[in-house]
mmCIF file with all atom_site columns, C-alpha atoms in Angstrom:
data_model
loop_
_atom_site.group_PDB
_atom_site.id
_atom_site.type_symbol
_atom_site.label_atom_id
_atom_site.label_alt_id
_atom_site.label_comp_id
_atom_site.label_asym_id
_atom_site.label_entity_id
_atom_site.label_seq_id
_atom_site.pdbx_PDB_ins_code
_atom_site.Cartn_x
_atom_site.Cartn_y
_atom_site.Cartn_z
_atom_site.occupancy
_atom_site.B_iso_or_equiv
_atom_site.pdbx_formal_charge
_atom_site.auth_seq_id
_atom_site.auth_comp_id
_atom_site.auth_asym_id
_atom_site.auth_atom_id
_atom_site.pdbx_PDB_model_num
ATOM 1   C CA . UNK A 1 1   ? 9.529   11.068  -5.245  1.00 0.00 ? 21  UNK A CA 1
ATOM 2   C CA . UNK A 1 2   ? 12.266  10.604  -7.813  1.00 0.00 ? 22  UNK A CA 1
ATOM 3   C CA . UNK A 1 3   ? 13.777  7.341   -9.001  1.00 0.00 ? 23  UNK A CA 1
ATOM 4   C CA . UNK A 1 4   ? 16.800  7.694   -6.709  1.00 0.00 ? 24  UNK A CA 1
ATOM 5   C CA . UNK A 1 5   ? 14.564  8.167   -3.675  1.00 0.00 ? 25  UNK A CA 1
ATOM 6   C CA . UNK A 1 6   ? 12.419  5.175   -4.584  1.00 0.00 ? 26  UNK A CA 1
ATOM 7   C CA . UNK A 1 7   ? 15.543  3.085   -5.073  1.00 0.00 ? 27  UNK A CA 1
ATOM 8   C CA . UNK A 1 8   ? 16.854  4.218   -1.712  1.00 0.00 ? 28  UNK A CA 1
ATOM 9   C CA . UNK A 1 9   ? 13.637  3.257   0.071   1.00 0.00 ? 29  UNK A CA 1
ATOM 10  C CA . UNK A 1 10  ? 13.380  -0.028  -1.819  1.00 0.00 ? 30  UNK A CA 1
ATOM 11  C CA . UNK A 1 11  ? 16.979  -0.834  -0.861  1.00 0.00 ? 31  UNK A CA 1
ATOM 12  C CA . UNK A 1 12  ? 16.218  -0.088  2.763   1.00 0.00 ? 32  UNK A CA 1
ATOM 13  C CA . UNK A 1 13  ? 13.168  -2.314  2.730   1.00 0.00 ? 33  UNK A CA 1
ATOM 14  C CA . UNK A 1 14  ? 15.120  -5.087  1.051   1.00 0.00 ? 34  UNK A CA 1
ATOM 15  C CA . UNK A 1 15  ? 17.987  -4.789  3.537   1.00 0.00 ? 35  UNK A CA 1
ATOM 16  C CA . UNK A 1 16  ? 15.641  -4.956  6.504   1.00 0.00 ? 36  UNK A CA 1
ATOM 17  C CA . UNK A 1 17  ? 13.696  -7.957  5.204   1.00 0.00 ? 37  UNK A CA 1
ATOM 18  C CA . UNK A 1 18  ? 16.674  -9.991  4.025   1.00 0.00 ? 38  UNK A CA 1
ATOM 19  C CA . UNK A 1 19  ? 19.241  -9.304  6.729   1.00 0.00 ? 39  UNK A CA 1
ATOM 20  C CA . UNK A 1 20  ? 17.052  -8.794  9.762   1.00 0.00 ? 40  UNK A CA 1
ATOM 21  C CA . UNK A 1 21  ? 18.953  -5.550  10.422  1.00 0.00 ? 41  UNK A CA 1
ATOM 22  C CA . UNK A 1 22  ? 17.114  -3.153  12.681  1.00 0.00 ? 42  UNK A CA 1
ATOM 23  C CA . UNK A 1 23  ? 18.003  0.460   11.975  1.00 0.00 ? 43  UNK A CA 1
ATOM 24  C CA . UNK A 1 24  ? 17.014  2.911   14.683  1.00 0.00 ? 44  UNK A CA 1
ATOM 25  C CA . UNK A 1 25  ? 13.887  5.044   14.378  1.00 0.00 ? 45  UNK A CA 1
ATOM 26  C CA . UNK A 1 26  ? 16.097  8.095   13.938  1.00 0.00 ? 46  UNK A CA 1
ATOM 27  C CA . UNK A 1 27  ? 18.011  6.423   11.081  1.00 0.00 ? 47  UNK A CA 1
ATOM 28  C CA . UNK A 1 28  ? 14.776  5.461   9.349   1.00 0.00 ? 48  UNK A CA 1
ATOM 29  C CA . UNK A 1 29  ? 13.366  8.965   9.758   1.00 0.00 ? 49  UNK A CA 1
ATOM 30  C CA . UNK A 1 30  ? 16.544  10.575  8.356   1.00 0.00 ? 50  UNK A CA 1
ATOM 31  C CA . UNK A 1 31  ? 16.519  8.183   5.404   1.00 0.00 ? 51  UNK A CA 1
ATOM 32  C CA . UNK A 1 32  ? 12.865  8.938   4.714   1.00 0.00 ? 52  UNK A CA 1
ATOM 33  C CA . UNK A 1 33  ? 13.479  12.690  4.871   1.00 0.00 ? 53  UNK A CA 1
ATOM 34  C CA . UNK A 1 34  ? 16.480  12.344  2.556   1.00 0.00 ? 54  UNK A CA 1
ATOM 35  C CA . UNK A 1 35  ? 14.465  10.288  0.068   1.00 0.00 ? 55  UNK A CA 1
ATOM 36  C CA . UNK A 1 36  ? 11.562  12.734  -0.010  1.00 0.00 ? 56  UNK A CA 1
ATOM 37  C CA . UNK A 1 37  ? 13.487  16.005  0.017   1.00 0.00 ? 57  UNK A CA 1
ATOM 38  C CA . UNK A 1 38  ? 12.872  19.393  1.584   1.00 0.00 ? 58  UNK A CA 1
ATOM 39  C CA . UNK A 1 39  ? 10.072  20.784  -0.554  1.00 0.00 ? 59  UNK A CA 1
ATOM 40  C CA . UNK A 1 40  ? 8.125   17.806  -1.806  1.00 0.00 ? 60  UNK A CA 1
ATOM 41  C CA . UNK A 1 41  ? 4.770   16.092  -1.495  1.00 0.00 ? 61  UNK A CA 1
ATOM 42  C CA . UNK A 1 42  ? 4.567   13.813  1.503   1.00 0.00 ? 62  UNK A CA 1
ATOM 43  C CA . UNK A 1 43  ? 5.439   10.206  1.999   1.00 0.00 ? 63  UNK A CA 1
ATOM 44  C CA . UNK A 1 44  ? 4.751   7.939   4.957   1.00 0.00 ? 64  UNK A CA 1
ATOM 45  C CA . UNK A 1 45  ? 6.573   4.784   5.995   1.00 0.00 ? 65  UNK A CA 1
ATOM 46  C CA . UNK A 1 46  ? 5.458   2.077   8.373   1.00 0.00 ? 66  UNK A CA 1
ATOM 47  C CA . UNK A 1 47  ? 7.634   -0.888  9.305   1.00 0.00 ? 67  UNK A CA 1
ATOM 48  C CA . UNK A 1 48  ? 5.884   -3.961  10.660  1.00 0.00 ? 68  UNK A CA 1
ATOM 49  C CA . UNK A 1 49  ? 7.524   -7.023  12.159  1.00 0.00 ? 69  UNK A CA 1
ATOM 50  C CA . UNK A 1 50  ? 5.633   -10.027 13.511  1.00 0.00 ? 70  UNK A CA 1
ATOM 51  C CA . UNK A 1 51  ? 2.361   -8.129  13.063  1.00 0.00 ? 71  UNK A CA 1
ATOM 52  C CA . UNK A 1 52  ? 3.582   -5.294  15.287  1.00 0.00 ? 72  UNK A CA 1
ATOM 53  C CA . UNK A 1 53  ? 4.310   -1.790  14.015  1.00 0.00 ? 73  UNK A CA 1
ATOM 54  C CA . UNK A 1 54  ? 7.924   -1.045  14.914  1.00 0.00 ? 74  UNK A CA 1
ATOM 55  C CA . UNK A 1 55  ? 8.280   2.317   13.151  1.00 0.00 ? 75  UNK A CA 1
ATOM 56  C CA . UNK A 1 56  ? 6.040   5.019   11.778  1.00 0.00 ? 76  UNK A CA 1
ATOM 57  C CA . UNK A 1 57  ? 7.481   8.055   10.076  1.00 0.00 ? 77  UNK A CA 1
ATOM 58  C CA . UNK A 1 58  ? 6.616   10.730  7.558   1.00 0.00 ? 78  UNK A CA 1
ATOM 59  C CA . UNK A 1 59  ? 8.320   13.422  5.530   1.00 0.00 ? 79  UNK A CA 1
ATOM 60  C CA . UNK A 1 60  ? 7.409   16.109  3.048   1.00 0.00 ? 80  UNK A CA 1
ATOM 61  C CA . UNK A 1 61  ? 4.174   18.048  2.925   1.00 0.00 ? 81  UNK A CA 1
ATOM 62  C CA . UNK A 1 62  ? 0.548   16.958  3.003   1.00 0.00 ? 82  UNK A CA 1
ATOM 63  C CA . UNK A 1 63  ? -0.312  20.289  1.338   1.00 0.00 ? 83  UNK A CA 1
ATOM 64  C CA . UNK A 1 64  ? 2.391   22.154  -0.562  1.00 0.00 ? 84  UNK A CA 1
ATOM 65  C CA . UNK A 1 65  ? 0.324   25.332  -0.976  1.00 0.00 ? 85  UNK A CA 1
ATOM 66  C CA . UNK A 1 66  ? -0.164  25.837  2.753   1.00 0.00 ? 86  UNK A CA 1
ATOM 67  C CA . UNK A 1 67  ? 3.059   24.053  3.819   1.00 0.00 ? 87  UNK A CA 1
ATOM 68  C CA . UNK A 1 68  ? 1.169   21.561  5.991   1.00 0.00 ? 88  UNK A CA 1
ATOM 69  C CA . UNK A 1 69  ? 3.662   18.906  7.085   1.00 0.00 ? 89  UNK A CA 1
ATOM 70  C CA . UNK A 1 70  ? 2.940   15.274  6.407   1.00 0.00 ? 90  UNK A CA 1
ATOM 71  C CA . UNK A 1 71  ? 2.571   12.988  9.450   1.00 0.00 ? 91  UNK A CA 1
ATOM 72  C CA . UNK A 1 72  ? 2.143   9.235   9.938   1.00 0.00 ? 92  UNK A CA 1
ATOM 73  C CA . UNK A 1 73  ? -1.575  10.004  10.426  1.00 0.00 ? 93  UNK A CA 1
ATOM 74  C CA . UNK A 1 74  ? -2.009  11.907  7.145   1.00 0.00 ? 94  UNK A CA 1
ATOM 75  C CA . UNK A 1 75  ? -4.793  10.413  5.067   1.00 0.00 ? 95  UNK A CA 1
ATOM 76  C CA . UNK A 1 76  ? -3.724  9.617   1.507   1.00 0.00 ? 96  UNK A CA 1
ATOM 77  C CA . UNK A 1 77  ? -6.507  9.463   -1.058  1.00 0.00 ? 97  UNK A CA 1
ATOM 78  C CA . UNK A 1 78  ? -5.225  6.639   -3.230  1.00 0.00 ? 98  UNK A CA 1
ATOM 79  C CA . UNK A 1 79  ? -8.503  6.133   -5.094  1.00 0.00 ? 99  UNK A CA 1
ATOM 80  C CA . UNK A 1 80  ? -8.112  3.752   -8.013  1.00 0.00 ? 100 UNK A CA 1
ATOM 81  C CA . UNK A 1 81  ? -4.567  2.752   -7.057  1.00 0.00 ? 101 UNK A CA 1
ATOM 82  C CA . UNK A 1 82  ? -6.047  0.196   -4.664  1.00 0.00 ? 102 UNK A CA 1
ATOM 83  C CA . UNK A 1 83  ? -7.620  -1.697  -7.588  1.00 0.00 ? 103 UNK A CA 1
ATOM 84  C CA . UNK A 1 84  ? -4.226  -2.874  -8.841  1.00 0.00 ? 104 UNK A CA 1
ATOM 85  C CA . UNK A 1 85  ? -3.236  -4.142  -5.392  1.00 0.00 ? 105 UNK A CA 1
ATOM 86  C CA . UNK A 1 86  ? -6.552  -5.957  -5.042  1.00 0.00 ? 106 UNK A CA 1
ATOM 87  C CA . UNK A 1 87  ? -6.147  -7.572  -8.475  1.00 0.00 ? 107 UNK A CA 1
ATOM 88  C CA . UNK A 1 88  ? -2.602  -8.633  -7.554  1.00 0.00 ? 108 UNK A CA 1
ATOM 89  C CA . UNK A 1 89  ? -3.831  -10.191 -4.294  1.00 0.00 ? 109 UNK A CA 1
ATOM 90  C CA . UNK A 1 90  ? -6.549  -12.032 -6.236  1.00 0.00 ? 110 UNK A CA 1
ATOM 91  C CA . UNK A 1 91  ? -3.861  -13.319 -8.622  1.00 0.00 ? 111 UNK A CA 1
ATOM 92  C CA . UNK A 1 92  ? -1.905  -14.711 -5.673  1.00 0.00 ? 112 UNK A CA 1
ATOM 93  C CA . UNK A 1 93  ? -5.022  -16.435 -4.340  1.00 0.00 ? 113 UNK A CA 1
ATOM 94  C CA . UNK A 1 94  ? -5.647  -17.940 -7.780  1.00 0.00 ? 114 UNK A CA 1
ATOM 95  C CA . UNK A 1 95  ? -2.059  -19.253 -7.896  1.00 0.00 ? 115 UNK A CA 1
ATOM 96  C CA . UNK A 1 96  ? -2.604  -20.838 -4.477  1.00 0.00 ? 116 UNK A CA 1
ATOM 97  C CA . UNK A 1 97  ? -5.800  -22.489 -5.738  1.00 0.00 ? 117 UNK A CA 1
ATOM 98  C CA . UNK A 1 98  ? -7.959  -20.650 -3.199  1.00 0.00 ? 118 UNK A CA 1
ATOM 99  C CA . UNK A 1 99  ? -10.312 -19.061 -5.758  1.00 0.00 ? 119 UNK A CA 1
ATOM 100 C CA . UNK A 1 100 ? -10.875 -18.800 -9.491  1.00 0.00 ? 120 UNK A CA 1
ATOM 101 C CA . UNK A 1 101 ? -11.787 -15.988 -11.841 1.00 0.00 ? 121 UNK A CA 1
ATOM 102 C CA . UNK A 1 102 ? -15.039 -17.848 -12.561 1.00 0.00 ? 122 UNK A CA 1
ATOM 103 C CA . UNK A 1 103 ? -16.171 -17.771 -8.916  1.00 0.00 ? 123 UNK A CA 1
ATOM 104 C CA . UNK A 1 104 ? -19.292 -15.704 -8.334  1.00 0.00 ? 124 UNK A CA 1
ATOM 105 C CA . UNK A 1 105 ? -18.506 -12.783 -6.044  1.00 0.00 ? 125 UNK A CA 1
ATOM 106 C CA . UNK A 1 106 ? -21.443 -13.801 -3.849  1.00 0.00 ? 126 UNK A CA 1
ATOM 107 C CA . UNK A 1 107 ? -19.490 -16.966 -2.982  1.00 0.00 ? 127 UNK A CA 1
ATOM 108 C CA . UNK A 1 108 ? -16.928 -14.789 -1.196  1.00 0.00 ? 128 UNK A CA 1
ATOM 109 C CA . UNK A 1 109 ? -19.153 -11.913 -0.130  1.00 0.00 ? 129 UNK A CA 1
ATOM 110 C CA . UNK A 1 110 ? -22.484 -13.594 0.659   1.00 0.00 ? 130 UNK A CA 1
ATOM 111 C CA . UNK A 1 111 ? -23.859 -10.340 2.109   1.00 0.00 ? 131 UNK A CA 1
ATOM 112 C CA . UNK A 1 112 ? -24.227 -8.961  -1.423  1.00 0.00 ? 132 UNK A CA 1
ATOM 113 C CA . UNK A 1 113 ? -27.766 -9.407  -2.755  1.00 0.00 ? 133 UNK A CA 1
ATOM 114 C CA . UNK A 1 114 ? -27.764 -12.280 -5.232  1.00 0.00 ? 134 UNK A CA 1
ATOM 115 C CA . UNK A 1 115 ? -30.563 -10.609 -7.185  1.00 0.00 ? 135 UNK A CA 1
ATOM 116 C CA . UNK A 1 116 ? -28.170 -7.780  -8.041  1.00 0.00 ? 136 UNK A CA 1
ATOM 117 C CA . UNK A 1 117 ? -24.726 -9.434  -8.019  1.00 0.00 ? 137 UNK A CA 1
ATOM 118 C CA . UNK A 1 118 ? -25.539 -13.118 -8.541  1.00 0.00 ? 138 UNK A CA 1
ATOM 119 C CA . UNK A 1 119 ? -24.092 -13.305 -12.054 1.00 0.00 ? 139 UNK A CA 1
ATOM 120 C CA . UNK A 1 120 ? -20.974 -11.193 -11.364 1.00 0.00 ? 140 UNK A CA 1
ATOM 121 C CA . UNK A 1 121 ? -17.693 -13.067 -11.082 1.00 0.00 ? 141 UNK A CA 1
ATOM 122 C CA . UNK A 1 122 ? -14.234 -12.375 -9.712  1.00 0.00 ? 142 UNK A CA 1
ATOM 123 C CA . UNK A 1 123 ? -13.166 -11.839 -13.347 1.00 0.00 ? 143 UNK A CA 1
ATOM 124 C CA . UNK A 1 124 ? -15.787 -9.096  -13.689 1.00 0.00 ? 144 UNK A CA 1
ATOM 125 C CA . UNK A 1 125 ? -14.234 -7.308  -10.733 1.00 0.00 ? 145 UNK A CA 1
ATOM 126 C CA . UNK A 1 126 ? -10.643 -7.711  -11.896 1.00 0.00 ? 146 UNK A CA 1
ATOM 127 C CA . UNK A 1 127 ? -11.418 -6.587  -15.444 1.00 0.00 ? 147 UNK A CA 1
ATOM 128 C CA . UNK A 1 128 ? -13.832 -3.824  -14.288 1.00 0.00 ? 148 UNK A CA 1
ATOM 129 C CA . UNK A 1 129 ? -16.754 -5.210  -16.280 1.00 0.00 ? 149 UNK A CA 1
ATOM 130 C CA . UNK A 1 130 ? -19.316 -5.778  -13.540 1.00 0.00 ? 150 UNK A CA 1
#
């Protein structure tokens, strides 16, 4: 997805969250298709309001070689990308005073065997040193 497409989707998300505007499902789908393009890797969009999914859409291809269309149910293998989101969420919890980098991970996940993970801290997880 190019910079223009990302900007378009970001603008849409910002408009929805700040103005409370509710574009139709068809408008959202057209915008998503426009942002992704005709011959591009897939993208999926889910809009949630008050903990209820109000829109699910997809555009592009899940597999470019075989021209398999992307759907809202396509599984995306994001692998290590999730680490950055987890670290960001931990940073927010630290700012709120709900945990510290020095906390042992067994404090928050007591199911982990202390004999193996007892000395590992949240910092070890964030900095990938455990």
